[in-house]
Amino acid sequence: MTMLKLNMILAKSQIAALSRRKESAAPLTGDRDSSLFRFGYPLALVLRLRVLQIVCGISAMVMGSVAFIEERQKFNMGLGIPAGGISVLAAAVSIHTSRGWTAVTGVAGAGAGAASVLWAAAACLLLALVVQCCRTIMDPPGVDHGGGPMEDDTIPSSRDLVVIACVQITLAAATLLSAAICARIDCNT
């Protein structure tokens, strides 16, 4: 009899533990109820986009550093360093001002203003970076235009700079697109 009571107590404690476990808002199967996604704030999607922004910002800083070294300390495509840094900072501040975190932080209003200023600065820097990269692609340094002898040691490889420019344009576009999607989600909900 004591073994039966012990099993019943154990079963009740397991049921209670399972009922207190946090459940995911999205089902694991392919049968998704559209009402879950229509009325709730998609915090998981917003956080994934913020992580994408942080990764793209860090990558832009790395590629900006490579470009700065490759261009012989000229700050053309090296603009990726501050553009990526401001993007990472803006995404980090935006994580705390997302609608899903307002109950936790309590200072979402002041943080949203700071995030807006940071995103405006990041957008300006990223657009300037795209312009510089397009200029590099259109007229890469190191291309001989028939102006005379050129020394190989002082000219950066035009192929490498074009590749760096393409990567930086891709990173900037991904960052700006994901920021626009997050802004649309925040404005619509």
Coordinates of N, CA and C in Angstrom, one line a residue, residues 3-185:
M3 N 3.8 1.7 -1.3 CA 4.4 1.8 -2.7 C 3.4 2.5 -3.6
L4 N 2.1 2.1 -3.5 CA 1.1 2.7 -4.4 C 0.9 4.2 -4.1
K5 N 0.9 4.5 -2.8 CA 0.8 5.9 -2.4 C 2.0 6.7 -2.8
L6 N 3.1 6.1 -2.8 CA 4.4 6.8 -3.2 C 4.3 7.1 -4.7
N7 N 3.8 6.1 -5.5 CA 3.7 6.3 -6.9 C 2.7 7.3 -7.3
M8 N 1.6 7.4 -6.5 CA 0.6 8.4 -6.8 C 1.1 9.8 -6.5
I9 N 1.8 9.9 -5.4 CA 2.4 11.2 -5.0 C 3.4 11.7 -6.1
L10 N 4.2 10.7 -6.5 CA 5.2 11.0 -7.6 C 4.6 11.4 -8.9
A11 N 3.5 10.7 -9.3 CA 2.8 11.1 -10.5 C 2.1 12.5 -10.4
K12 N 1.6 12.8 -9.2 CA 1.0 14.1 -9.0 C 2.1 15.2 -9.1
S13 N 3.2 15.0 -8.6 CA 4.3 16.0 -8.6 C 4.8 16.2 -10.0
Q14 N 4.8 15.1 -10.8 CA 5.3 15.2 -12.2 C 4.3 16.0 -13.0
I15 N 3.0 15.8 -12.8 CA 1.9 16.5 -13.5 C 2.0 18.0 -13.1
A16 N 2.2 18.3 -11.8 CA 2.3 19.7 -11.4 C 3.5 20.3 -12.0
A17 N 4.6 19.6 -12.1 CA 5.9 20.2 -12.7 C 5.7 20.5 -14.1
L18 N 5.0 19.6 -14.9 CA 4.7 19.8 -16.3 C 3.8 21.0 -16.5
S19 N 2.8 21.2 -15.6 CA 1.9 22.2 -15.8 C 2.5 23.6 -15.5
R20 N 3.5 23.6 -14.7 CA 4.2 24.9 -14.5 C 5.3 25.2 -15.5
R21 N 5.6 24.3 -16.3 CA 6.7 24.5 -17.3 C 6.2 25.5 -18.3
K22 N 7.1 26.4 -18.7 CA 6.8 27.4 -19.7 C 6.6 26.8 -21.1
E23 N 5.5 27.1 -21.7 CA 5.3 26.5 -23.0 C 5.6 27.6 -24.1
S24 N 6.0 27.1 -25.2 CA 6.4 28.0 -26.3 C 5.1 28.5 -27.0
A25 N 5.2 29.8 -27.5 CA 4.0 30.4 -28.1 C 3.8 29.8 -29.5
A26 N 4.8 29.2 -30.1 CA 4.7 28.6 -31.5 C 4.7 27.1 -31.3
P27 N 3.7 26.5 -31.9 CA 3.7 25.0 -31.9 C 4.9 24.4 -32.7
L28 N 5.3 23.2 -32.3 CA 6.4 22.6 -33.0 C 6.0 21.9 -34.3
T29 N 4.7 21.6 -34.5 CA 4.3 21.0 -35.7 C 4.0 22.0 -36.8
G30 N 3.7 21.5 -37.9 CA 3.4 22.4 -39.0 C 2.0 23.0 -38.9
D31 N 1.1 22.4 -38.0 CA -0.2 22.9 -37.9 C -0.2 24.2 -37.0
R32 N 0.0 25.3 -37.5 CA 0.1 26.5 -36.7 C -1.3 27.3 -36.8
D33 N -1.7 27.7 -35.6 CA -2.9 28.5 -35.5 C -2.5 29.9 -35.9
S34 N -3.2 30.5 -36.9 CA -2.8 31.8 -37.3 C -3.2 32.9 -36.2
S35 N -4.1 32.5 -35.3 CA -4.5 33.5 -34.3 C -3.4 33.8 -33.3
L36 N -2.5 32.9 -33.2 CA -1.3 33.1 -32.3 C -0.4 34.3 -32.9
F37 N -0.3 34.3 -34.2 CA 0.6 35.2 -34.8 C -0.1 36.5 -35.2
R38 N -1.4 36.5 -35.2 CA -2.1 37.7 -35.6 C -2.3 38.7 -34.5
F39 N -2.5 38.3 -33.3 CA -2.8 39.2 -32.2 C -1.7 39.4 -31.2
G40 N -0.7 38.6 -31.1 CA 0.4 38.7 -30.2 C 1.6 39.5 -30.8
Y41 N 2.4 40.0 -29.9 CA 3.6 40.6 -30.3 C 4.7 39.5 -30.6
P42 N 5.2 39.5 -31.8 CA 6.1 38.4 -32.2 C 7.6 38.7 -31.7
L43 N 7.7 38.5 -30.4 CA 8.9 38.8 -29.7 C 10.1 37.9 -30.2
A44 N 9.8 36.7 -30.5 CA 10.8 35.8 -31.0 C 11.4 36.3 -32.3
L45 N 10.5 36.7 -33.2 CA 11.0 37.2 -34.5 C 11.8 38.5 -34.4
V46 N 11.3 39.4 -33.5 CA 12.0 40.6 -33.3 C 13.4 40.4 -32.7
L47 N 13.5 39.5 -31.7 CA 14.8 39.1 -31.1 C 15.7 38.5 -32.2
R48 N 15.2 37.7 -33.1 CA 16.0 37.1 -34.1 C 16.6 38.2 -35.0
L49 N 15.7 39.1 -35.4 CA 16.1 40.2 -36.2 C 17.2 41.1 -35.5
R50 N 17.0 41.3 -34.2 CA 18.0 42.1 -33.5 C 19.3 41.4 -33.4
V51 N 19.3 40.1 -33.3 CA 20.6 39.3 -33.3 C 21.2 39.4 -34.7
L52 N 20.4 39.4 -35.7 CA 20.9 39.6 -37.1 C 21.6 40.9 -37.2
Q53 N 21.0 42.0 -36.7 CA 21.5 43.3 -36.8 C 22.9 43.4 -36.0
I54 N 23.0 42.7 -34.9 CA 24.2 42.7 -34.1 C 25.3 42.0 -34.9
V55 N 25.0 40.8 -35.4 CA 26.0 40.1 -36.2 C 26.4 40.9 -37.4
C56 N 25.5 41.5 -38.1 CA 25.8 42.3 -39.3 C 26.7 43.5 -38.9
G57 N 26.4 44.1 -37.8 CA 27.1 45.2 -37.3 C 28.6 44.9 -37.0
I58 N 28.7 43.7 -36.3 CA 30.1 43.3 -35.9 C 30.8 42.9 -37.2
S59 N 30.2 42.3 -38.1 CA 30.8 41.9 -39.4 C 31.2 43.2 -40.2
A60 N 30.3 44.2 -40.2 CA 30.7 45.4 -40.9 C 31.9 46.1 -40.2
M61 N 32.0 46.0 -38.9 CA 33.2 46.6 -38.2 C 34.5 45.8 -38.7
V62 N 34.4 44.5 -38.8 CA 35.5 43.7 -39.2 C 35.9 44.0 -40.6
M63 N 34.9 44.1 -41.5 CA 35.2 44.3 -42.9 C 35.6 45.8 -43.1
G64 N 35.1 46.7 -42.3 CA 35.6 48.1 -42.3 C 37.1 48.2 -41.9
S65 N 37.5 47.4 -40.9 CA 38.9 47.3 -40.5 C 39.8 46.8 -41.6
V66 N 39.3 45.7 -42.2 CA 40.0 45.1 -43.4 C 40.2 46.1 -44.5
A67 N 39.1 46.8 -44.8 CA 39.1 47.8 -45.9 C 40.1 49.0 -45.5
F68 N 40.1 49.4 -44.2 CA 40.9 50.5 -43.8 C 42.4 50.1 -44.0
I69 N 42.7 48.8 -43.6 CA 44.1 48.4 -43.8 C 44.4 48.2 -45.3
E70 N 43.5 47.7 -46.1 CA 43.7 47.4 -47.5 C 43.8 48.7 -48.3
E71 N 43.1 49.7 -47.9 CA 43.2 51.0 -48.6 C 44.3 51.9 -48.1
R72 N 45.2 51.3 -47.3 CA 46.4 52.1 -46.8 C 46.0 53.2 -45.9
Q73 N 45.2 52.9 -44.9 CA 44.7 53.9 -43.9 C 43.9 55.1 -44.4
K74 N 43.2 54.9 -45.5 CA 42.2 55.8 -46.0 C 40.9 55.4 -45.5
F75 N 40.1 56.4 -45.1 CA 38.8 56.1 -44.4 C 37.7 56.1 -45.4
N76 N 37.8 55.5 -46.5 CA 36.7 55.4 -47.5 C 35.7 54.3 -47.0
M77 N 36.1 53.1 -47.3 CA 35.3 51.9 -46.8 C 35.5 51.6 -45.4
G78 N 36.5 52.2 -44.8 CA 36.7 52.1 -43.3 C 35.5 52.7 -42.5
L79 N 34.6 53.3 -43.2 CA 33.4 53.9 -42.6 C 32.5 52.7 -42.0
G80 N 32.8 51.5 -42.4 CA 32.1 50.4 -41.8 C 32.4 50.2 -40.3
I81 N 33.5 50.7 -39.9 CA 33.8 50.6 -38.4 C 32.8 51.4 -37.6
P82 N 32.6 52.7 -37.8 CA 31.6 53.4 -37.0 C 30.2 53.0 -37.3
A83 N 29.9 52.7 -38.6 CA 28.6 52.3 -39.0 C 28.2 51.0 -38.3
G84 N 29.1 50.0 -38.3 CA 28.8 48.8 -37.6 C 28.7 48.9 -36.1
G85 N 29.5 49.8 -35.5 CA 29.5 50.0 -34.1 C 28.2 50.6 -33.6
I86 N 27.7 51.7 -34.4 CA 26.5 52.3 -34.0 C 25.3 51.4 -34.2
S87 N 25.4 50.5 -35.3 CA 24.3 49.5 -35.5 C 24.2 48.5 -34.4
V88 N 25.3 48.1 -33.9 CA 25.3 47.1 -32.7 C 24.7 47.8 -31.5
L89 N 25.2 49.0 -31.3 CA 24.6 49.8 -30.1 C 23.1 50.0 -30.2
A90 N 22.7 50.4 -31.4 CA 21.3 50.7 -31.6 C 20.5 49.4 -31.4
A91 N 20.9 48.3 -32.0 CA 20.2 47.0 -31.8 C 20.2 46.6 -30.4
A92 N 21.3 46.8 -29.6 CA 21.3 46.4 -28.2 C 20.3 47.2 -27.4
V93 N 20.2 48.5 -27.7 CA 19.3 49.4 -27.0 C 17.9 49.0 -27.4
S94 N 17.7 48.7 -28.6 CA 16.3 48.3 -29.1 C 15.8 47.0 -28.5
I95 N 16.7 46.1 -28.2 CA 16.3 44.9 -27.5 C 15.5 45.2 -26.2
H96 N 16.0 46.2 -25.5 CA 15.4 46.5 -24.2 C 14.1 47.4 -24.4
T97 N 13.9 47.9 -25.5 CA 12.7 48.8 -25.8 C 11.6 48.1 -26.6
S98 N 11.9 46.8 -26.9 CA 10.8 46.1 -27.7 C 9.6 45.9 -26.8
R99 N 8.5 45.8 -27.4 CA 7.2 45.7 -26.6 C 7.2 44.5 -25.7
G100 N 7.9 43.4 -26.0 CA 7.9 42.3 -25.1 C 8.7 42.5 -23.8
W101 N 9.5 43.5 -23.8 CA 10.4 43.8 -22.6 C 9.9 44.9 -21.7
T102 N 8.8 45.6 -22.2 CA 8.4 46.8 -21.4 C 8.0 46.5 -20.0
A103 N 7.4 45.3 -19.8 CA 7.0 45.0 -18.4 C 8.2 44.7 -17.6
V104 N 9.3 44.3 -18.2 CA 10.5 44.0 -17.4 C 11.3 45.2 -17.0
T105 N 11.5 46.1 -18.0 CA 12.4 47.2 -17.8 C 11.7 48.4 -17.2
G106 N 10.5 48.7 -17.7 CA 9.8 49.9 -17.1 C 10.3 51.2 -17.6
V107 N 11.3 51.3 -18.4 CA 11.8 52.6 -18.9 C 11.9 52.5 -20.4
A108 N 10.9 51.9 -21.0 CA 10.9 51.8 -22.4 C 10.7 53.1 -23.2
G109 N 10.1 54.0 -22.6 CA 9.9 55.3 -23.3 C 11.2 56.1 -23.5
A110 N 12.0 56.2 -22.5 CA 13.3 56.9 -22.6 C 14.2 56.1 -23.5
G111 N 14.2 54.8 -23.4 CA 15.0 53.9 -24.2 C 14.6 53.9 -25.7
A112 N 13.3 54.1 -25.9 CA 12.9 54.1 -27.3 C 13.4 55.4 -28.0
G113 N 13.4 56.5 -27.2 CA 14.0 57.8 -27.8 C 15.4 57.6 -28.1
A114 N 16.2 57.0 -27.2 CA 17.6 56.8 -27.5 C 17.8 55.8 -28.7
A115 N 17.0 54.8 -28.7 CA 17.1 53.8 -29.8 C 16.8 54.5 -31.2
S116 N 15.8 55.4 -31.2 CA 15.4 56.1 -32.4 C 16.6 57.0 -32.9
V117 N 17.2 57.7 -32.0 CA 18.4 58.5 -32.4 C 19.5 57.6 -32.9
L118 N 19.8 56.5 -32.2 CA 20.9 55.6 -32.6 C 20.6 55.0 -33.9
W119 N 19.3 54.6 -34.2 CA 19.0 54.0 -35.5 C 19.1 55.1 -36.6
A120 N 18.7 56.3 -36.3 CA 18.9 57.4 -37.3 C 20.3 57.6 -37.7
A121 N 21.2 57.6 -36.7 CA 22.6 57.8 -36.9 C 23.2 56.5 -37.7
A122 N 22.8 55.4 -37.3 CA 23.2 54.1 -37.9 C 22.8 54.1 -39.4
A123 N 21.5 54.5 -39.6 CA 21.0 54.5 -41.0 C 21.8 55.5 -41.9
C124 N 22.1 56.7 -41.3 CA 22.9 57.6 -42.1 C 24.3 57.1 -42.4
L125 N 25.0 56.5 -41.4 CA 26.3 55.9 -41.6 C 26.3 54.7 -42.6
L126 N 25.3 53.9 -42.5 CA 25.2 52.7 -43.4 C 24.9 53.2 -44.8
L127 N 24.1 54.2 -45.0 CA 23.8 54.7 -46.3 C 25.1 55.4 -46.9
A128 N 25.8 56.1 -46.1 CA 27.1 56.7 -46.5 C 28.1 55.6 -46.9
L129 N 28.1 54.5 -46.1 CA 29.0 53.3 -46.4 C 28.6 52.7 -47.8
V130 N 27.3 52.6 -48.0 CA 26.9 52.0 -49.3 C 27.3 52.9 -50.5
V131 N 27.2 54.2 -50.3 CA 27.7 55.2 -51.3 C 29.2 55.0 -51.6
Q132 N 30.0 54.9 -50.5 CA 31.4 54.8 -50.6 C 31.7 53.5 -51.3
C133 N 31.0 52.4 -51.0 CA 31.3 51.1 -51.6 C 30.9 51.1 -53.1
C134 N 29.8 51.8 -53.4 CA 29.4 51.9 -54.8 C 30.5 52.7 -55.6
R135 N 31.0 53.7 -55.0 CA 32.1 54.5 -55.7 C 33.3 53.6 -55.9
T136 N 33.6 52.8 -54.9 CA 34.8 51.9 -55.0 C 34.5 50.8 -56.1
I137 N 33.3 50.3 -56.2 CA 33.0 49.4 -57.3 C 33.1 50.0 -58.7
M138 N 32.5 51.2 -58.8 CA 32.5 51.9 -60.1 C 33.9 52.3 -60.6
D139 N 34.8 52.7 -59.6 CA 36.1 53.2 -60.0 C 37.1 52.7 -58.9
P140 N 37.5 51.4 -59.0 CA 38.3 50.8 -57.9 C 39.7 51.4 -58.0
P141 N 40.3 51.7 -56.9 CA 41.7 52.2 -56.9 C 42.6 51.1 -57.4
G142 N 43.7 51.5 -58.1 CA 44.6 50.5 -58.6 C 44.4 50.1 -60.1
V143 N 43.3 50.6 -60.7 CA 43.0 50.3 -62.1 C 43.8 51.3 -62.9
D144 N 44.6 50.8 -63.8 CA 45.5 51.7 -64.7 C 44.6 52.3 -65.7
H145 N 44.6 53.7 -65.7 CA 43.8 54.4 -66.7 C 44.8 55.0 -67.7
G146 N 46.0 54.5 -67.8 CA 47.0 54.9 -68.8 C 47.7 56.2 -68.4
G147 N 47.8 56.5 -67.2 CA 48.4 57.7 -66.7 C 49.9 57.6 -66.5
G148 N 50.5 56.5 -66.7 CA 51.9 56.4 -66.5 C 52.3 55.2 -65.6
P149 N 53.5 55.1 -65.2 CA 54.0 54.0 -64.5 C 53.4 54.0 -63.0
M150 N 53.0 52.8 -62.6 CA 52.4 52.7 -61.2 C 53.3 51.7 -60.4
E151 N 53.5 52.0 -59.2 CA 54.2 51.1 -58.3 C 53.2 50.1 -57.7
D152 N 53.6 48.8 -57.7 CA 52.7 47.8 -57.2 C 52.6 47.8 -55.6
D153 N 53.6 48.3 -54.9 CA 53.5 48.3 -53.5 C 52.6 49.3 -52.9
T154 N 52.3 50.4 -53.6 CA 51.5 51.5 -53.1 C 50.0 51.4 -53.5
I155 N 49.7 50.5 -54.4 CA 48.3 50.4 -54.9 C 47.6 49.2 -54.3
P156 N 46.5 49.4 -53.7 CA 45.7 48.2 -53.2 C 45.1 47.4 -54.3
S157 N 44.9 46.1 -54.1 CA 44.3 45.3 -55.1 C 42.9 45.7 -55.4
S158 N 42.6 46.0 -56.6 CA 41.2 46.5 -56.9 C 40.2 45.3 -56.8
R159 N 40.6 44.1 -57.1 CA 39.7 43.0 -56.9 C 39.3 42.8 -55.5
D160 N 40.3 42.9 -54.5 CA 40.0 42.7 -53.1 C 39.1 43.8 -52.6
L161 N 39.3 45.0 -53.1 CA 38.5 46.1 -52.6 C 37.0 46.0 -53.2
V162 N 36.9 45.5 -54.4 CA 35.5 45.3 -54.9 C 34.8 44.2 -54.1
V163 N 35.5 43.1 -53.8 CA 34.9 42.1 -52.9 C 34.5 42.6 -51.6
I164 N 35.4 43.4 -50.9 CA 35.1 44.0 -49.6 C 33.9 44.9 -49.8
A165 N 33.8 45.7 -50.8 CA 32.7 46.6 -51.0 C 31.4 45.9 -51.2
C166 N 31.4 44.8 -51.9 CA 30.2 44.0 -52.1 C 29.7 43.4 -50.8
V167 N 30.6 42.9 -50.0 CA 30.3 42.3 -48.7 C 29.7 43.4 -47.8
Q168 N 30.3 44.6 -47.8 CA 29.8 45.7 -46.9 C 28.4 46.2 -47.4
I169 N 28.2 46.2 -48.7 CA 26.9 46.6 -49.2 C 25.8 45.6 -48.7
T170 N 26.2 44.3 -48.8 CA 25.3 43.2 -48.4 C 25.0 43.3 -46.9
L171 N 26.0 43.6 -46.1 CA 25.8 43.7 -44.6 C 24.9 44.9 -44.3
A172 N 25.2 46.0 -44.9 CA 24.4 47.3 -44.7 C 23.0 47.1 -45.1
A173 N 22.8 46.4 -46.2 CA 21.4 46.2 -46.7 C 20.6 45.3 -45.8
A174 N 21.3 44.2 -45.3 CA 20.6 43.3 -44.3 C 20.3 44.0 -43.0
T175 N 21.2 44.9 -42.5 CA 21.0 45.6 -41.3 C 19.8 46.6 -41.5
L176 N 19.8 47.4 -42.6 CA 18.7 48.3 -42.8 C 17.4 47.7 -43.0
L177 N 17.4 46.5 -43.8 CA 16.1 45.8 -44.0 C 15.6 45.3 -42.7
S178 N 16.4 44.7 -41.9 CA 15.9 44.1 -40.7 C 15.4 45.2 -39.7
A179 N 16.1 46.3 -39.7 CA 15.7 47.5 -38.9 C 14.3 48.0 -39.3
A180 N 14.1 48.0 -40.6 CA 12.8 48.5 -41.2 C 11.7 47.5 -40.8
I181 N 12.0 46.2 -40.9 CA 11.0 45.2 -40.5 C 10.6 45.3 -39.0
C182 N 11.7 45.5 -38.2 CA 11.4 45.7 -36.7 C 10.6 46.9 -36.4
A183 N 10.9 48.0 -37.2 CA 10.2 49.2 -37.0 C 8.7 49.1 -37.4
R184 N 8.5 48.3 -38.5 CA 7.1 48.1 -38.9 C 6.4 47.2 -37.9
I185 N 7.0 46.2 -37.3 CA 6.4 45.4 -36.3 C 6.0 46.2 -35.1

